[in-house]
C-alpha positions as YAML, in Angstrom:
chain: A
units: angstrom
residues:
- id: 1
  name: UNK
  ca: [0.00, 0.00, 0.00]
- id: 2
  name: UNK
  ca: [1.46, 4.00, -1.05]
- id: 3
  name: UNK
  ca: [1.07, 6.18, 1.97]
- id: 4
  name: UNK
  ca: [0.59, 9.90, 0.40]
- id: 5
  name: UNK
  ca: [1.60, 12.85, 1.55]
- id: 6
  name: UNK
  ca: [0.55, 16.24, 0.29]
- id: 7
  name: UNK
  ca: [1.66, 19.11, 2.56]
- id: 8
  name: UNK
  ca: [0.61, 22.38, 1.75]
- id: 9
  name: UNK
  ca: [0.98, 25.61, 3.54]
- id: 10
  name: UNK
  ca: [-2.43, 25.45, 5.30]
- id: 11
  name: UNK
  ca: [-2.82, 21.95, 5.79]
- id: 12
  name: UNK
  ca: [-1.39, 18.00, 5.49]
- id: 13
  name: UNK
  ca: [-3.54, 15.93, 3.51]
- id: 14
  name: UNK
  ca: [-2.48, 12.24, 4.04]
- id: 15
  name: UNK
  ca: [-4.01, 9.47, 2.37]
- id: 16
  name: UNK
  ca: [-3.42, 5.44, 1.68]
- id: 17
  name: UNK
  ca: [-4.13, 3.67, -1.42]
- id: 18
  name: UNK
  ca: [-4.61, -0.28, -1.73]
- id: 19
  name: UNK
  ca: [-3.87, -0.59, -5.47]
- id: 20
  name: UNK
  ca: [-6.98, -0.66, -6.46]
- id: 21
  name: UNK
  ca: [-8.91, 2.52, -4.47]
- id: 22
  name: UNK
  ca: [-7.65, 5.65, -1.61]
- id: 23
  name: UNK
  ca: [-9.00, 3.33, 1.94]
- id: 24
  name: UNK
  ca: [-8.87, 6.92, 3.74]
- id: 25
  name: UNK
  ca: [-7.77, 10.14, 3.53]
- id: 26
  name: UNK
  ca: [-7.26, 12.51, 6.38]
- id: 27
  name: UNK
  ca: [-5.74, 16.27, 6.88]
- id: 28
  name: UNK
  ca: [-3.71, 18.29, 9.51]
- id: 29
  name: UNK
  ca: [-2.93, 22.07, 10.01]
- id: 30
  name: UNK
  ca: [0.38, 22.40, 8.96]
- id: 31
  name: UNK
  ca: [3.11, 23.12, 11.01]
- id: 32
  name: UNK
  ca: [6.59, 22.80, 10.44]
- id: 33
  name: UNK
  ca: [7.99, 22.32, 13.84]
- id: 34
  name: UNK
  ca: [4.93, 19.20, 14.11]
- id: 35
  name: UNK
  ca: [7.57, 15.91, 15.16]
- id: 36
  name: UNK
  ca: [7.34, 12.93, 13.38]
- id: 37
  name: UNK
  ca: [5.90, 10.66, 16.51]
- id: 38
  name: UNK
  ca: [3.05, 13.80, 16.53]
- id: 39
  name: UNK
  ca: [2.11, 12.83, 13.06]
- id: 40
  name: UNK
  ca: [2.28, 9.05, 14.10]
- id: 41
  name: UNK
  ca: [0.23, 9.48, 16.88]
- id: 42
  name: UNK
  ca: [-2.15, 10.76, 14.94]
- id: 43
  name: UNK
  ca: [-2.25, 8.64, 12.08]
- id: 44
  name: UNK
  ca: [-1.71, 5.82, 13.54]
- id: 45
  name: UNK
  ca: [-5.41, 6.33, 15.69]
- id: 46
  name: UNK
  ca: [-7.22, 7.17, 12.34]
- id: 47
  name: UNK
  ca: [-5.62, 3.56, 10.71]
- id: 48
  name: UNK
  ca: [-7.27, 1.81, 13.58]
- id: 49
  name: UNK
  ca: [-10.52, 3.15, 12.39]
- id: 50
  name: UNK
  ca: [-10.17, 1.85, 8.99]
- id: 51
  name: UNK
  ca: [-8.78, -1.68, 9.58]
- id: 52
  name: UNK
  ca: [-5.03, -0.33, 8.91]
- id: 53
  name: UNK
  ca: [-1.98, -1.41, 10.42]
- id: 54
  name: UNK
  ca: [1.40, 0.50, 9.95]
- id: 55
  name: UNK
  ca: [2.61, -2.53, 8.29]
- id: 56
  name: UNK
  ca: [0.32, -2.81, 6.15]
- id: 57
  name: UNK
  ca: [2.41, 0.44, 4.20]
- id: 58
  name: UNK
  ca: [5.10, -0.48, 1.22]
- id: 59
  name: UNK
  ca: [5.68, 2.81, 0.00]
- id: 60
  name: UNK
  ca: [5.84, 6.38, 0.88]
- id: 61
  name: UNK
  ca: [5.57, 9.20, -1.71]
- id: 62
  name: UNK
  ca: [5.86, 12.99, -0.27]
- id: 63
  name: UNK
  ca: [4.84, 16.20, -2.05]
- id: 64
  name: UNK
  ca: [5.09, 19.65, -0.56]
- id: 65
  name: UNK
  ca: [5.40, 22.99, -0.68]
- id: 66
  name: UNK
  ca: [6.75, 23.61, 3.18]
- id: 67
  name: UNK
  ca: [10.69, 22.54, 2.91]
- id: 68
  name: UNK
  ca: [11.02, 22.85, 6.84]
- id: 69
  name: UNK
  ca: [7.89, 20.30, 7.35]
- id: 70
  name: UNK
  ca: [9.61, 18.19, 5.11]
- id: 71
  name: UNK
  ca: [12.45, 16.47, 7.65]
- id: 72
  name: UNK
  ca: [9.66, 15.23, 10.00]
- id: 73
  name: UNK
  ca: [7.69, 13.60, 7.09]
- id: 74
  name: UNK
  ca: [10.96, 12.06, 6.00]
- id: 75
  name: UNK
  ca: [11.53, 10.82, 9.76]
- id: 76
  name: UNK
  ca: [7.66, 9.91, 9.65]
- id: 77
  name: UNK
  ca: [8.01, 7.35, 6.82]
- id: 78
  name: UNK
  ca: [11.45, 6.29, 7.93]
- id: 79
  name: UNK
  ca: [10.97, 5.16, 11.58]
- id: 80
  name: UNK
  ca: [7.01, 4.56, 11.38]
- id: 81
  name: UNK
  ca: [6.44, 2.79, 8.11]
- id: 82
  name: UNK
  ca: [9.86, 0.90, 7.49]
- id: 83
  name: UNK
  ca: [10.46, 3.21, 4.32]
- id: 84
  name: UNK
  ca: [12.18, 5.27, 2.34]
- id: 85
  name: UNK
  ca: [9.97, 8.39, 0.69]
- id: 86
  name: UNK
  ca: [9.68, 9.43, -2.86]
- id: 87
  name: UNK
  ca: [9.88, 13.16, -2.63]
- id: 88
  name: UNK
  ca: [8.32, 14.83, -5.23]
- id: 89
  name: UNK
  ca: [10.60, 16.90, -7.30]
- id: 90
  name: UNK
  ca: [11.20, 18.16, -10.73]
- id: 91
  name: UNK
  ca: [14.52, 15.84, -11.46]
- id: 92
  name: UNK
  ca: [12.37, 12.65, -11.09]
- id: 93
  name: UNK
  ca: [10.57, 11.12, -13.99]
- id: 94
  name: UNK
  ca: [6.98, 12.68, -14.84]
- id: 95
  name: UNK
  ca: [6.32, 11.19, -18.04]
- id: 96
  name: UNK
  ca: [5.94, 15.42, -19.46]
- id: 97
  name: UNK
  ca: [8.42, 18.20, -20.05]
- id: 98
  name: UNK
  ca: [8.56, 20.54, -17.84]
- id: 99
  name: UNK
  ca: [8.70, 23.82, -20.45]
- id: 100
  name: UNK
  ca: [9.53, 27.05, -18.10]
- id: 101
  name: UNK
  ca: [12.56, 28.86, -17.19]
- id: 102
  name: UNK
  ca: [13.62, 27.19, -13.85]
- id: 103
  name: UNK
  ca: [12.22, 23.94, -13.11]
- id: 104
  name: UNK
  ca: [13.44, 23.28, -10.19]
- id: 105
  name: UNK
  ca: [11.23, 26.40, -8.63]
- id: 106
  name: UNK
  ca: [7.78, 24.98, -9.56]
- id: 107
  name: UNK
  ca: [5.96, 23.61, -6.65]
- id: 108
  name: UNK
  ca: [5.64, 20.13, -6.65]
- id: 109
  name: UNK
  ca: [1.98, 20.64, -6.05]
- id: 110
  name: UNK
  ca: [1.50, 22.10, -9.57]
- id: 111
  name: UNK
  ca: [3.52, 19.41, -11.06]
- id: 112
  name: UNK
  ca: [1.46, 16.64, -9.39]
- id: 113
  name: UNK
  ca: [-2.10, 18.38, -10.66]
- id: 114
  name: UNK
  ca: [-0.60, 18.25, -14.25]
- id: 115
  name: UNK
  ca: [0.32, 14.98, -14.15]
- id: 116
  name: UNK
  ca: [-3.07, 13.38, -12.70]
- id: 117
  name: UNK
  ca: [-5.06, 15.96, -14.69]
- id: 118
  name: UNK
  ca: [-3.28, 14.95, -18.12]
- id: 119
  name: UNK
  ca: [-3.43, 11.12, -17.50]
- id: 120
  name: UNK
  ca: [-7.75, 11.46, -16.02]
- id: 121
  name: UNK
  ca: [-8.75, 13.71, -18.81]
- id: 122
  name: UNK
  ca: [-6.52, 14.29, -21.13]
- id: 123
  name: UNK
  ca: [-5.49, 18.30, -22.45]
- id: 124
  name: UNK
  ca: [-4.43, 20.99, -23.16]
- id: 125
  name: UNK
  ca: [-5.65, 21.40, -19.90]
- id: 126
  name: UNK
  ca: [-6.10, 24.35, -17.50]
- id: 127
  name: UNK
  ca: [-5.72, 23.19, -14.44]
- id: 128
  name: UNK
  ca: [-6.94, 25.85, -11.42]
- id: 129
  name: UNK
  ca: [-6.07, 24.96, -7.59]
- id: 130
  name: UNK
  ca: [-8.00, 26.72, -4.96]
- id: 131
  name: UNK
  ca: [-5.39, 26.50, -1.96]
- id: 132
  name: UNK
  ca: [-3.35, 29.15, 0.34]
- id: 133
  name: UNK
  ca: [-2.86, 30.74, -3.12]
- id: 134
  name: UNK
  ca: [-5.03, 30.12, -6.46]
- id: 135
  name: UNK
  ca: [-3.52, 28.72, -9.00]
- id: 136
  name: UNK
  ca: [-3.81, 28.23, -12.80]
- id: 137
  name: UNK
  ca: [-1.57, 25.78, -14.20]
- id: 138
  name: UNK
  ca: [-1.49, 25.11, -17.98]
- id: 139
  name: UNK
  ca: [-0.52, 21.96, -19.76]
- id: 140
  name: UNK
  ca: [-0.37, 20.95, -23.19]
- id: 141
  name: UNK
  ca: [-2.01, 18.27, -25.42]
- id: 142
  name: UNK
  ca: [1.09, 15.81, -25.07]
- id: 143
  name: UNK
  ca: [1.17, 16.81, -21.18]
- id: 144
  name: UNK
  ca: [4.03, 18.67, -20.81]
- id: 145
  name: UNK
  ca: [3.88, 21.73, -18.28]
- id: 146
  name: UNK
  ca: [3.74, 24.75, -19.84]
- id: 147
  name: UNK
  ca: [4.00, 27.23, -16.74]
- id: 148
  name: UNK
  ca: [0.68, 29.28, -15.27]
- id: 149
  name: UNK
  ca: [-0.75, 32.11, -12.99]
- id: 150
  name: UNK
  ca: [-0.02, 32.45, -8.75]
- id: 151
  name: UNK
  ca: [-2.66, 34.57, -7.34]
- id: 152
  name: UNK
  ca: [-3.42, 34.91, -3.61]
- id: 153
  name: UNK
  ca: [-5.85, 32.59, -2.51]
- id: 154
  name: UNK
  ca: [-9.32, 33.16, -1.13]
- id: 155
  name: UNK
  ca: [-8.68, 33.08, 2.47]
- id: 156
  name: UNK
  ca: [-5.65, 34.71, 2.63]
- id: 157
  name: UNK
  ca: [-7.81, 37.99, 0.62]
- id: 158
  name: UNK
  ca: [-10.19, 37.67, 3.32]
- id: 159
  name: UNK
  ca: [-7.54, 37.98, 6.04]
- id: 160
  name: UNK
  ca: [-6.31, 40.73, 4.84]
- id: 161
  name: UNK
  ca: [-8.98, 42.80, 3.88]
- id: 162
  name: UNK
  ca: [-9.91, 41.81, 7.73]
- id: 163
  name: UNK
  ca: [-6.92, 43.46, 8.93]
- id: 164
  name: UNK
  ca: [-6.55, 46.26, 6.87]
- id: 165
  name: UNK
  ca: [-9.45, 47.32, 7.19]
- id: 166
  name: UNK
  ca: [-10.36, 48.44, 10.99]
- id: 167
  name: UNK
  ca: [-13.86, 48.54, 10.57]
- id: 168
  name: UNK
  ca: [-14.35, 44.95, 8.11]
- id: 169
  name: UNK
  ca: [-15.31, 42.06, 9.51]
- id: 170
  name: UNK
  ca: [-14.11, 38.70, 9.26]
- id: 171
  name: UNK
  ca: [-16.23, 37.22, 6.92]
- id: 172
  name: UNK
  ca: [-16.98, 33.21, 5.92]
- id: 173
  name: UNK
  ca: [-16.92, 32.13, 2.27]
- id: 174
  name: UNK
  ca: [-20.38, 31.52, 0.16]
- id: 175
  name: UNK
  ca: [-22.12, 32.23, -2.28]
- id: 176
  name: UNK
  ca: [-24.05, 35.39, -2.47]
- id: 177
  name: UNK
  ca: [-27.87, 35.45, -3.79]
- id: 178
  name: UNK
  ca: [-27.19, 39.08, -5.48]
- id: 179
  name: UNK
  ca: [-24.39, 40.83, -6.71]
- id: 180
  name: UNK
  ca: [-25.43, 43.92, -4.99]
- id: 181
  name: UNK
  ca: [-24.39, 43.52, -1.07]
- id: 182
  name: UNK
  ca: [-26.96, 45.92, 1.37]
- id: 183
  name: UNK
  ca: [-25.22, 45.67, 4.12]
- id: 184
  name: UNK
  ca: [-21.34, 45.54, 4.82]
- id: 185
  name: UNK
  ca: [-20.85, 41.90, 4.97]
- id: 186
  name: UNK
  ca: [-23.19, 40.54, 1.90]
- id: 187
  name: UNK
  ca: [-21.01, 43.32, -0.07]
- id: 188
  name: UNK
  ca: [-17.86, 41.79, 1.35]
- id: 189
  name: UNK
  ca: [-19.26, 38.06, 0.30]
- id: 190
  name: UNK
  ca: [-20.19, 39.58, -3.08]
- id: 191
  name: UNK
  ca: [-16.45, 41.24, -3.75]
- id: 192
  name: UNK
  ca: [-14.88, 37.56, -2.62]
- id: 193
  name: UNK
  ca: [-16.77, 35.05, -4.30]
- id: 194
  name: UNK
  ca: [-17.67, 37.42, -7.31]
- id: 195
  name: UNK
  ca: [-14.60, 39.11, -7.66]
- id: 196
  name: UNK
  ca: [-12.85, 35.59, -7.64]
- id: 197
  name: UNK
  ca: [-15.63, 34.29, -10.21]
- id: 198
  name: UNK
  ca: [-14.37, 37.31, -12.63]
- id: 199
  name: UNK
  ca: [-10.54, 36.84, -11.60]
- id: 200
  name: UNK
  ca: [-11.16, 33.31, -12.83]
- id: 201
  name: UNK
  ca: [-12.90, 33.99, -16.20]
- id: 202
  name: UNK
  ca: [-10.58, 36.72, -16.99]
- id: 203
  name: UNK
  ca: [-7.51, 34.49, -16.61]
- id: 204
  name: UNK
  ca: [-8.82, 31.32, -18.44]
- id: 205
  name: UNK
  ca: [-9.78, 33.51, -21.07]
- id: 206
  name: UNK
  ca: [-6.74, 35.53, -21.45]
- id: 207
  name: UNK
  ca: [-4.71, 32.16, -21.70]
- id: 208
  name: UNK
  ca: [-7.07, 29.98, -24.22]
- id: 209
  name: UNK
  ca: [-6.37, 33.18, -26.27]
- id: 210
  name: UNK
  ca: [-2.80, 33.28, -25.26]
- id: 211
  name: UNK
  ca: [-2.55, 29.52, -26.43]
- id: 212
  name: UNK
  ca: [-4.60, 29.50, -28.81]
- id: 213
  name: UNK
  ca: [-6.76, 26.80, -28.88]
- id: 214
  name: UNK
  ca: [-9.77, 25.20, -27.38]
- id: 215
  name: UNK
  ca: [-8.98, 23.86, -23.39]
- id: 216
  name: UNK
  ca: [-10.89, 22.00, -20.34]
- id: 217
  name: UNK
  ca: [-10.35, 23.46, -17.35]
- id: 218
  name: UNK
  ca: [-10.28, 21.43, -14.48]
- id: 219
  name: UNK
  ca: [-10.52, 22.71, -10.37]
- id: 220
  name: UNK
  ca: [-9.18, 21.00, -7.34]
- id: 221
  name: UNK
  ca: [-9.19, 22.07, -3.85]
- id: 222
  name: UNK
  ca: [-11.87, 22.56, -0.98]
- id: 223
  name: UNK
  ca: [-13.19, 25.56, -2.92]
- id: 224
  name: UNK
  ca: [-13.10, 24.05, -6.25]
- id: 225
  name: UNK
  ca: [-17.20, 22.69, -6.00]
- id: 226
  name: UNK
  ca: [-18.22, 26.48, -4.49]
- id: 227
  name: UNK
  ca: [-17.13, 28.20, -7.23]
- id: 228
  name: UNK
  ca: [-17.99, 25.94, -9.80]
- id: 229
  name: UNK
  ca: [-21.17, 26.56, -9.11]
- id: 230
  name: UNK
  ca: [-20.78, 29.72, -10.07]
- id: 231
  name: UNK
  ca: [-19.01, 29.89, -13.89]
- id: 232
  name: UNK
  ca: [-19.56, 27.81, -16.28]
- id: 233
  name: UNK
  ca: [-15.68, 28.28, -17.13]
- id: 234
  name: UNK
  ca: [-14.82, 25.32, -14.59]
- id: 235
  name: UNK
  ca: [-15.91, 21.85, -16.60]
- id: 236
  name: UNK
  ca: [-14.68, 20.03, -13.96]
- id: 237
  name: UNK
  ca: [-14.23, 19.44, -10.64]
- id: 238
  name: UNK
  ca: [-12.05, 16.44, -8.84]
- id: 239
  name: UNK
  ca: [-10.94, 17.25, -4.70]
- id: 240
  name: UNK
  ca: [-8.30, 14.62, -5.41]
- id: 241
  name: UNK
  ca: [-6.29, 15.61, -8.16]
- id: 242
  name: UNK
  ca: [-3.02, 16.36, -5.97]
- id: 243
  name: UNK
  ca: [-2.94, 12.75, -4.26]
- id: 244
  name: UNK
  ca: [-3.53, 11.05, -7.35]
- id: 245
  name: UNK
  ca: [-0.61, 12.66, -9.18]
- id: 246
  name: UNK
  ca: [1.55, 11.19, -5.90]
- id: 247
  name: UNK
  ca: [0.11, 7.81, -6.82]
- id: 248
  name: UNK
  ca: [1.04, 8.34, -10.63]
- id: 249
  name: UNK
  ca: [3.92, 9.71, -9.55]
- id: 250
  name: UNK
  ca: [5.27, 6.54, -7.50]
- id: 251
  name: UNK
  ca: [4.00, 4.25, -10.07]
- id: 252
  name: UNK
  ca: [6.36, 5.91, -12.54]
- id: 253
  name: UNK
  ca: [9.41, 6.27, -10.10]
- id: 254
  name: UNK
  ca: [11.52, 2.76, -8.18]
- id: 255
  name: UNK
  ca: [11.00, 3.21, -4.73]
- id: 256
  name: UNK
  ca: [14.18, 4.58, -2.57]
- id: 257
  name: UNK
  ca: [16.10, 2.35, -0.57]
- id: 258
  name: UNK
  ca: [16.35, 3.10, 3.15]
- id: 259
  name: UNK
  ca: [19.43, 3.57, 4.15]
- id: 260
  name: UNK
  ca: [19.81, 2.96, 8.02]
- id: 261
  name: UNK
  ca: [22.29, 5.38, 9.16]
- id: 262
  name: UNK
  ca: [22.61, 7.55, 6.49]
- id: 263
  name: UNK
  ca: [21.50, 11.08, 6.75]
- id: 264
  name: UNK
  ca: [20.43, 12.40, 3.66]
- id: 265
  name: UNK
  ca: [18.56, 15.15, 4.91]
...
């Protein structure tokens, strides 16, 4: 079984996958200075309720976009599951080119959405991840990754219109019945969700021109289904993009060898 790890900079998604289908998948705020027997502990209690056993794990493949969270992961896999991670990184084999300037500064995030996106539904693809920042990652018809867009991301807008502002609220994220807001936080909801709808539009548009041709656009993240519903710009919508490409990913890549002793942090 591949124990997958996607850590973000909000939260640590962690999932297992038999083979055939994900068994769980479970999430923790991220923090960098969490230990590695923290994140045991608390995986190790969720297994139980799913008829998993630490043992039961073959592989480990880790993708993030936190470098200090990443030694504790490492130790994670190493001392709890018996094995040696496959980090996720530009140098290893993704089946695509990876066409911008400097490859090694794409997150591996990005790279992991292209890859599952490409191989589920084919491209050229736009591929738009509603995380700590929104992002709009383009790939071509043979799959290779073509760059994108890094805009901040919903909550992170919110926060800061919060605390810039001395007399806005913090506000929660929906969907607004009417464009006009008449009262201070329904015109706050309205600038979020509709001024994200327009961001949105306005970028896919500006890069199916920029590439021209026709191209799905596929969302991921928590967010992805809310503002969906709003544009009929996003085809689709898949929550599990990112752990997928880690599953692709390890399929396509030998697994390390642990080295006991050996520090290759």
């Amino acid at each position: 079984m591949l124990l997958a790890v996607d850590a973000g900079n909000t939260n640590v998604v962690v999932a297992v996958h038999d083979g055939i289908e994900w068994r769980g998948r479970w999430r923790i705020a991220t923090r960098a200075d969490r230990t590695s027997d923290e994140y045991a502990v608390w995986l190790l209690t969720l297994f139980q309720h799913t008829g998993l056993k630490a043992t039961d794990i073959t592989r480990c493949a880790i993708g993030t976009v936190v470098p200090a969270a990443l030694y504790n992961l490492r130790r994670l896999s190493r001392e709890w599951f018996d094995c040696e991670p496959l980090i996720a990184r530009a140098p290893l084999d993704w089946g695509f080119e990876i066409k911008v300037d400097q490859p090694e500064e794409v997150g591996a995030d990005r790279l992991l959405n292209s890859l599952a996106a490409h191989t589920k539904y084919r491209g050229p693809l736009v591929v738009i991840d509603f995380g700590t920042a929104t992002t709009f990652d383009v790939v071509d018809g043979d799959g290779a990754y073509l760059g994108g867009v890094i805009a901040p991301g919903i909550n992170l807008s919110i926060e800061a219109l919060h605390r810039a502002a001395a007399r806005l609220p913090r506000i929660g994220i929906g969907r607004p019945q009417a464009v006009i807001g008449r009262s201070t936080v329904p015109a706050m909801q309205s600038g979020i969700y509709w001024g994200y709808i327009g961001m949105i539009e306005g970028i896919v548009a500006r890069i199916r021109a920029e590439y021209d041709a026709p191209m799905k656009v596929v969302a991921t993240g928590g967010l992805a289904p809310l503002f969906a519903e709003g544009t009929n710009v996003i085809e689709l919508s898949d929550p599990d993009i990112t752990l997928e490409g880690l599953r692709l990913l390890a399929e396509r890549n030998r697994a390390p060898i642990l080295s006991r002793g050996v520090n290759r942090d």
